[in-house]
Short mmCIF file of C-alpha atoms (C1' of nucleotides) in Angstrom, two decimals:
data_model
loop_
_atom_site.label_atom_id
_atom_site.label_comp_id
_atom_site.label_asym_id
_atom_site.label_seq_id
_atom_site.Cartn_x
_atom_site.Cartn_y
_atom_site.Cartn_z
CA MET Z 1 -54.22 -26.80 -36.00
CA ILE Z 2 -52.91 -29.74 -37.92
CA THR Z 3 -51.74 -32.73 -35.96
CA LEU Z 4 -49.68 -35.43 -37.58
CA ASP Z 5 -49.27 -38.84 -35.97
CA THR Z 6 -46.30 -41.15 -36.44
CA ILE Z 7 -47.85 -42.80 -39.47
CA ASP Z 8 -48.52 -39.47 -41.18
CA LYS Z 9 -44.92 -38.49 -40.63
CA LYS Z 10 -43.64 -41.75 -42.07
CA LEU Z 11 -46.00 -41.40 -45.01
CA ILE Z 12 -44.83 -37.86 -45.71
CA GLY Z 13 -41.27 -39.13 -45.51
CA TYR Z 14 -41.87 -41.78 -48.15
CA LEU Z 15 -43.67 -39.37 -50.48
CA GLN Z 16 -40.92 -36.81 -50.12
CA GLN Z 17 -38.47 -39.44 -51.34
CA ASP Z 18 -40.63 -40.89 -54.08
CA ALA Z 19 -43.95 -39.41 -55.11
CA LYS Z 20 -44.58 -42.28 -57.52
CA LYS Z 21 -44.97 -44.86 -54.78
CA THR Z 22 -48.34 -46.52 -55.15
CA THR Z 23 -50.81 -46.71 -52.28
CA LYS Z 24 -50.33 -50.45 -52.47
CA GLU Z 25 -46.60 -50.15 -51.77
CA LEU Z 26 -47.20 -47.58 -49.08
CA SER Z 27 -49.86 -49.70 -47.38
CA PHE Z 28 -47.32 -52.50 -47.19
CA LEU Z 29 -44.60 -50.21 -45.81
CA LEU Z 30 -46.94 -48.69 -43.22
CA GLY Z 31 -48.82 -51.86 -42.28
CA LEU Z 32 -52.16 -50.32 -43.19
CA SER Z 33 -54.91 -51.00 -45.67
CA ASN Z 34 -55.06 -49.50 -49.11
CA THR Z 35 -58.02 -47.34 -48.18
CA ALA Z 36 -56.46 -46.02 -45.00
CA VAL Z 37 -53.34 -44.87 -46.86
CA TYR Z 38 -55.46 -43.35 -49.59
CA GLU Z 39 -57.54 -41.37 -47.09
CA ARG Z 40 -54.46 -40.12 -45.27
CA ILE Z 41 -52.83 -38.88 -48.46
CA LYS Z 42 -56.02 -37.13 -49.56
CA LYS Z 43 -56.29 -35.49 -46.14
CA LEU Z 44 -52.68 -34.25 -46.28
CA GLU Z 45 -53.36 -32.83 -49.74
CA ARG Z 46 -56.59 -31.18 -48.57
CA GLN Z 47 -54.85 -29.65 -45.58
CA GLN Z 48 -52.12 -28.43 -47.93
CA VAL Z 49 -49.45 -30.19 -45.90
CA ILE Z 50 -48.46 -31.73 -49.21
CA THR Z 51 -48.50 -28.78 -51.57
CA ASN Z 52 -47.55 -30.40 -54.85
CA TYR Z 53 -45.67 -33.15 -56.63
CA VAL Z 54 -42.74 -32.31 -58.87
CA ALA Z 55 -40.07 -33.91 -61.02
CA LEU Z 56 -36.50 -33.10 -60.02
CA ILE Z 57 -33.84 -32.87 -62.68
CA ASP Z 58 -30.07 -33.21 -62.86
CA LYS Z 59 -28.70 -29.67 -63.26
CA GLU Z 60 -25.50 -30.92 -64.83
CA LYS Z 61 -27.34 -32.80 -67.54
CA VAL Z 62 -29.27 -29.68 -68.56
CA GLU Z 63 -26.29 -27.38 -68.30
CA LYS Z 64 -27.55 -25.19 -65.52
CA ASN Z 65 -25.01 -26.22 -62.94
CA PHE Z 66 -23.28 -22.91 -62.40
CA MET Z 67 -24.69 -21.82 -59.08
CA VAL Z 68 -24.18 -18.51 -57.33
CA LEU Z 69 -25.39 -17.25 -53.98
CA CYS Z 70 -25.75 -13.56 -54.34
CA HIS Z 71 -26.07 -11.21 -51.41
CA VAL Z 72 -28.13 -8.14 -52.20
CA LYS Z 73 -28.36 -4.89 -50.32
CA LEU Z 74 -30.99 -2.27 -51.01
CA ASN Z 75 -29.88 1.34 -50.90
CA GLN Z 76 -32.85 2.43 -48.82
CA HIS Z 77 -35.21 0.33 -46.82
CA LEU Z 78 -38.31 2.00 -48.13
CA LYS Z 79 -41.41 -0.16 -48.36
CA LYS Z 80 -41.57 0.83 -52.01
CA ASN Z 81 -38.07 -0.51 -52.71
CA ILE Z 82 -38.73 -3.73 -50.84
CA LEU Z 83 -41.94 -4.47 -52.66
CA GLN Z 84 -40.45 -3.55 -55.99
CA PHE Z 85 -37.42 -5.78 -55.47
CA GLU Z 86 -39.46 -8.77 -54.31
CA LYS Z 87 -41.86 -8.40 -57.19
CA GLU Z 88 -39.07 -8.29 -59.77
CA ILE Z 89 -37.17 -11.21 -58.26
CA LEU Z 90 -40.21 -13.46 -58.63
CA LYS Z 91 -40.06 -12.88 -62.37
CA LEU Z 92 -36.46 -13.87 -62.83
CA GLU Z 93 -36.32 -17.50 -63.85
CA GLU Z 94 -32.62 -17.76 -63.02
CA VAL Z 95 -33.42 -17.09 -59.36
CA LEU Z 96 -34.72 -20.25 -57.73
CA GLU Z 97 -34.70 -18.97 -54.17
CA CYS Z 98 -34.77 -15.59 -52.46
CA TYR Z 99 -34.62 -14.93 -48.75
CA HIS Z 100 -34.98 -11.73 -46.77
CA VAL Z 101 -32.31 -12.12 -44.12
CA SER Z 102 -30.84 -10.62 -40.98
CA GLY Z 103 -27.27 -9.27 -41.03
CA ASP Z 104 -25.14 -7.10 -43.26
CA TYR Z 105 -27.16 -7.83 -46.38
CA ASP Z 106 -30.86 -7.70 -47.00
CA TYR Z 107 -31.42 -10.63 -49.33
CA ILE Z 108 -29.69 -13.81 -50.34
CA ILE Z 109 -30.67 -15.18 -53.74
CA LYS Z 110 -29.76 -18.51 -55.27
CA VAL Z 111 -29.07 -18.33 -58.97
CA PHE Z 112 -28.69 -21.13 -61.52
CA VAL Z 113 -27.17 -20.43 -64.92
CA LYS Z 114 -25.02 -22.21 -67.48
CA ASN Z 115 -21.66 -20.61 -66.80
CA MET Z 116 -19.82 -17.48 -65.67
CA ASP Z 117 -20.64 -15.65 -68.85
CA ALA Z 118 -24.32 -16.29 -68.39
CA TYR Z 119 -24.03 -15.11 -64.82
CA ARG Z 120 -22.35 -11.88 -65.81
CA LYS Z 121 -25.13 -11.29 -68.27
CA PHE Z 122 -27.75 -12.06 -65.63
CA LEU Z 123 -26.09 -9.63 -63.23
CA VAL Z 124 -25.81 -6.63 -65.56
CA GLU Z 125 -28.96 -7.17 -67.58
CA LYS Z 126 -31.44 -8.54 -65.09
CA LEU Z 127 -30.45 -8.13 -61.45
CA THR Z 128 -28.75 -4.77 -61.13
CA VAL Z 129 -31.31 -3.06 -63.32
CA ILE Z 130 -33.90 -3.48 -60.56
CA SER Z 131 -34.35 -0.06 -58.98
CA GLY Z 132 -33.43 0.33 -55.32
CA ILE Z 133 -30.55 -2.13 -55.32
CA GLY Z 134 -27.52 -0.77 -53.50
CA SER Z 135 -24.87 -3.44 -53.81
CA THR Z 136 -24.44 -7.12 -54.58
CA GLN Z 137 -21.84 -9.65 -53.60
CA SER Z 138 -21.57 -12.97 -55.40
CA THR Z 139 -20.46 -16.15 -53.70
CA PHE Z 140 -19.67 -18.90 -56.19
CA VAL Z 141 -20.45 -22.49 -55.47
CA ILE Z 142 -17.43 -24.73 -55.97
CA ASN Z 143 -19.20 -27.94 -55.11
CA GLU Z 144 -22.69 -29.01 -54.13
CA VAL Z 145 -22.15 -31.28 -51.14
CA LYS Z 146 -25.81 -31.85 -50.34
CA ASN Z 147 -29.11 -30.79 -51.84
CA THR Z 148 -32.35 -32.42 -50.80
CA THR Z 149 -36.00 -31.39 -50.58
CA HIS Z 150 -36.66 -34.00 -47.92
CA ILE Z 151 -37.63 -32.52 -44.55
CA VAL Z 152 -37.49 -35.14 -41.82
CA LEU Z 153 -40.37 -34.85 -39.35
CA MET W 1 -23.90 -36.01 -74.66
CA ILE W 2 -27.58 -35.49 -74.04
CA THR W 3 -29.46 -33.28 -76.44
CA LEU W 4 -32.90 -31.99 -75.62
CA ASP W 5 -35.17 -30.59 -78.28
CA THR W 6 -37.87 -27.95 -77.71
CA ILE W 7 -40.49 -30.58 -76.90
CA ASP W 8 -38.25 -32.23 -74.29
CA LYS W 9 -37.68 -28.88 -72.64
CA LYS W 10 -41.38 -28.11 -72.55
CA LEU W 11 -42.12 -31.57 -71.20
CA ILE W 12 -39.51 -31.18 -68.43
CA GLY W 13 -41.04 -27.82 -67.62
CA TYR W 14 -44.50 -29.31 -67.16
CA LEU W 15 -43.23 -32.18 -65.05
CA GLN W 16 -41.22 -29.84 -62.85
CA GLN W 17 -44.46 -27.99 -62.09
CA ASP W 18 -46.65 -31.01 -61.66
CA ALA W 19 -45.39 -34.56 -61.69
CA LYS W 20 -48.92 -35.90 -61.51
CA LYS W 21 -49.85 -34.71 -64.98
CA THR W 22 -51.01 -37.68 -67.00
CA THR W 23 -49.45 -38.60 -70.32
CA LYS W 24 -52.89 -37.86 -71.80
CA GLU W 25 -52.82 -34.25 -70.57
CA LEU W 26 -49.20 -33.87 -71.65
CA SER W 27 -49.90 -35.27 -75.08
CA PHE W 28 -52.60 -32.65 -75.47
CA LEU W 29 -50.31 -29.87 -74.29
CA LEU W 30 -47.47 -30.97 -76.53
CA GLY W 31 -49.55 -31.97 -79.54
CA LEU W 32 -48.22 -35.52 -79.57
CA SER W 33 -49.65 -38.96 -79.08
CA ASN W 34 -49.81 -40.72 -75.76
CA THR W 35 -47.06 -43.15 -76.67
CA ALA W 36 -44.70 -40.46 -77.98
CA VAL W 37 -44.92 -38.58 -74.69
CA TYR W 38 -44.55 -41.79 -72.75
CA GLU W 39 -41.39 -42.75 -74.63
CA ARG W 40 -39.86 -39.32 -74.13
CA ILE W 41 -40.49 -39.40 -70.39
CA LYS W 42 -39.00 -42.89 -70.11
CA LYS W 43 -35.96 -41.73 -72.06
CA LEU W 44 -35.45 -38.73 -69.77
CA GLU W 45 -35.70 -41.03 -66.77
CA ARG W 46 -33.26 -43.52 -68.30
CA GLN W 47 -30.78 -40.73 -69.08
CA GLN W 48 -31.23 -39.50 -65.51
CA VAL W 49 -32.20 -36.05 -66.71
CA ILE W 50 -35.23 -36.56 -64.50
CA THR W 51 -33.72 -37.96 -61.32
CA ASN W 52 -36.83 -38.49 -59.22
CA TYR W 53 -40.36 -37.43 -58.38
CA VAL W 54 -41.06 -35.97 -54.96
CA ALA W 55 -43.85 -34.53 -52.84
CA LEU W 56 -43.20 -31.05 -51.57
CA ILE W 57 -44.60 -30.00 -48.24
CA ASP W 58 -45.55 -26.75 -46.49
CA LYS W 59 -42.84 -26.07 -43.94
CA GLU W 60 -45.10 -23.93 -41.83
CA LYS W 61 -47.72 -26.64 -41.51
CA VAL W 62 -45.15 -29.11 -40.21
CA GLU W 63 -43.45 -26.58 -37.94
CA LYS W 64 -40.07 -26.58 -39.62
CA ASN W 65 -40.19 -23.04 -40.87
CA PHE W 66 -37.31 -21.57 -38.92
CA MET W 67 -34.63 -21.34 -41.55
CA VAL W 68 -31.01 -20.39 -41.10
CA LEU W 69 -28.21 -20.00 -43.60
CA CYS W 70 -25.06 -20.84 -41.71
CA HIS W 71 -21.59 -19.97 -42.96
CA VAL W 72 -18.98 -22.46 -41.86
CA LYS W 73 -15.22 -22.08 -41.83
CA LEU W 74 -12.86 -24.96 -41.29
CA ASN W 75 -9.80 -24.30 -39.17
CA GLN W 76 -7.45 -26.01 -41.58
CA HIS W 77 -8.02 -26.95 -45.17
CA LEU W 78 -6.67 -30.42 -44.84
CA LYS W 79 -8.21 -33.03 -47.08
CA LYS W 80 -9.01 -34.99 -43.96
CA ASN W 81 -11.02 -32.13 -42.46
CA ILE W 82 -12.89 -31.50 -45.68
CA LEU W 83 -13.86 -35.09 -46.17
CA GLN W 84 -14.84 -35.47 -42.54
CA PHE W 85 -17.00 -32.37 -42.57
CA GLU W 86 -18.77 -33.28 -45.79
CA LYS W 87 -19.42 -36.79 -44.55
CA GLU W 88 -20.91 -35.60 -41.27
CA ILE W 89 -23.08 -32.92 -42.90
CA LEU W 90 -24.77 -35.57 -45.09
CA LYS W 91 -25.94 -37.25 -41.93
CA LEU W 92 -27.58 -34.20 -40.40
CA GLU W 93 -31.27 -34.20 -41.29
CA GLU W 94 -31.68 -30.52 -40.33
CA VAL W 95 -29.31 -29.61 -43.15
CA LEU W 96 -31.12 -29.64 -46.45
CA GLU W 97 -28.36 -28.08 -48.52
CA CYS W 98 -24.62 -27.65 -48.23
CA TYR W 99 -22.36 -25.83 -50.65
CA HIS W 100 -18.62 -25.53 -50.78
CA VAL W 101 -18.13 -21.89 -51.72
CA SER W 102 -15.60 -19.28 -52.67
CA GLY W 103 -14.97 -16.30 -50.41
CA ASP W 104 -14.43 -15.70 -46.72
CA TYR W 105 -16.20 -18.86 -45.65
CA ASP W 106 -15.79 -22.43 -46.81
CA TYR W 107 -19.35 -23.71 -46.68
CA ILE W 108 -22.85 -22.37 -46.61
CA ILE W 109 -25.46 -24.70 -45.19
CA LYS W 110 -29.22 -24.30 -45.19
CA VAL W 111 -30.85 -25.48 -42.01
CA PHE W 112 -34.54 -26.06 -41.24
CA VAL W 113 -35.67 -26.43 -37.65
CA LYS W 114 -38.73 -25.59 -35.55
CA ASN W 115 -37.52 -22.47 -33.76
CA MET W 116 -34.55 -20.63 -32.30
CA ASP W 117 -34.29 -23.03 -29.44
CA ALA W 118 -34.08 -26.00 -31.77
CA TYR W 119 -31.47 -24.14 -33.77
CA ARG W 120 -29.34 -23.47 -30.71
CA LYS W 121 -29.55 -27.13 -29.88
CA PHE W 122 -28.60 -28.12 -33.44
CA LEU W 123 -25.62 -25.76 -33.32
CA VAL W 124 -24.11 -26.91 -30.05
CA GLU W 125 -25.02 -30.58 -30.23
CA LYS W 126 -24.71 -31.42 -33.91
CA LEU W 127 -22.85 -28.88 -35.97
CA THR W 128 -19.99 -27.56 -33.86
CA VAL W 129 -19.12 -31.03 -32.56
CA ILE W 130 -17.84 -31.91 -36.03
CA SER W 131 -14.06 -31.90 -35.81
CA GLY W 132 -12.19 -29.40 -37.96
CA ILE W 133 -14.75 -26.62 -37.78
CA GLY W 134 -13.19 -23.25 -37.12
CA SER W 135 -16.06 -20.82 -36.92
CA THR W 136 -19.69 -20.44 -37.86
CA GLN W 137 -21.86 -17.45 -38.62
CA SER W 138 -25.64 -17.73 -38.69
CA THR W 139 -27.82 -15.67 -40.98
CA PHE W 140 -31.49 -15.88 -40.05
CA VAL W 141 -34.21 -15.85 -42.65
CA ILE W 142 -36.84 -13.25 -41.95
CA ASN W 143 -38.97 -14.05 -44.93
CA GLU W 144 -38.98 -16.56 -47.79
CA VAL W 145 -39.66 -14.45 -50.87
CA LYS W 146 -39.23 -17.21 -53.42
CA ASN W 147 -38.52 -20.91 -53.30
CA THR W 148 -38.96 -23.10 -56.33
CA THR W 149 -37.42 -26.29 -57.71
CA HIS W 150 -38.40 -25.37 -61.25
CA ILE W 151 -35.40 -24.77 -63.52
CA VAL W 152 -36.41 -23.14 -66.78
CA LEU W 153 -34.64 -24.56 -69.83
"C1'" DA J 1 -39.67 -41.53 -83.91
"C1'" DC J 2 -44.71 -41.22 -84.01
"C1'" DT J 3 -49.57 -43.36 -84.16
"C1'" DG J 4 -53.44 -46.31 -82.53
"C1'" DA J 5 -55.31 -49.88 -80.22
"C1'" DA J 6 -55.29 -53.31 -76.80
"C1'" DA J 7 -53.69 -55.39 -72.06
"C1'" DA J 8 -52.54 -54.89 -67.28
"C1'" DG J 9 -52.53 -52.31 -63.08
"C1'" DC J 10 -53.88 -48.56 -60.23
"C1'" DG J 11 -56.85 -44.89 -58.42
"C1'" DC J 12 -61.04 -43.85 -56.63
"C1'" DA J 13 -65.79 -44.34 -54.88
"C1'" DT J 14 -69.00 -47.20 -52.71
"C1'" DT J 15 -70.66 -50.80 -49.78
"C1'" DG J 16 -70.69 -53.28 -45.81
"C1'" DC J 17 -68.17 -54.77 -41.43
"C1'" DG M 1 -61.79 -46.77 -38.92
"C1'" DC M 2 -60.74 -50.95 -42.13
"C1'" DA M 3 -61.57 -54.73 -45.92
"C1'" DA M 4 -63.65 -55.83 -50.43
"C1'" DT M 5 -65.73 -54.97 -54.83
"C1'" DG M 6 -66.08 -52.89 -59.31
"C1'" DC M 7 -65.65 -49.18 -62.72
"C1'" DG M 8 -62.85 -46.04 -65.23
"C1'" DC M 9 -58.61 -44.14 -66.26
"C1'" DT M 10 -53.58 -44.46 -66.88
"C1'" DT M 11 -49.75 -46.61 -67.67
"C1'" DT M 12 -47.43 -49.79 -70.46
"C1'" DT M 13 -46.83 -52.83 -74.38
"C1'" DC M 14 -47.11 -54.14 -79.24
"C1'" DA M 15 -47.83 -54.01 -84.19
"C1'" DG M 16 -47.64 -51.00 -87.96
"C1'" DT M 17 -46.04 -46.75 -90.65
#
DNA sequence: ACTGAAAAGCGCATTGC
DNA sequence: GCAATGCGCTTTTCAGT
């Protein structure tokens, strides 16, 4: 079992906000030595608490700011259909997230495309061609109020 | 208007996968010199195409892997209610994402907590105390099939 | 805009406290 | 478990094309 003390949690918090912070800066913020901070980061990486470091981009600036939450229902809950659907979804680059959920629908997927036309194309050419899909229902995002990757511990 | 050429798009792709890649590695991958890559990255940062660099963590390892998609309906669509709700949501650390959406509900929020008990507490103590909220409907995530921050250009 | 080389700063490993 | 040293690499700058 992994146990994180207060300093680890603070450290993870800082790195979730800015991965480019140097150990020097972090050691100042945490009131620790350079080496201590370095060892803690390496440990968190080794334990796979920190999985990776990524650049985040502005979706508007790259014209991928048309976002849709699409509810998907399979027509039969056969293991074969489930595995097939999940395998195909992983391949679709327009789908950033996919969750198997409780309730009326089986999956909720988050899709990013350029505009409505691109979405229509995605729907007819990529999503609904997956075998086993019963129905879909698209919920369009009018405004992104909040979107962060920062999990507060 | 920002225009990105093929090299920029490739570069953004690499950095979205691994922000720790050195300019040396990138220059090899892109077939450019160190400085050329460096200048392109700096330009993308200046243009705010790349907004920031973050560490991603394993939600299971930090015990925040109980995820709920909660649909929220306001009782009246007054500008006052909307602004109030959006302001309060920004403050809730359990809410990582919030979208104003079309359809039967007004907002969909993505919530990360430890377990069902923590979610119940979040619901009664933090979410439903926001004035103007009409109703909520919680959709529980059974399994995370896909979750990436990588937008393919 | 790209190249190449040279300076400044940081990461990383090691030593000793 | 922390401070200090030193090497190597990376980032950053600069002159030149």
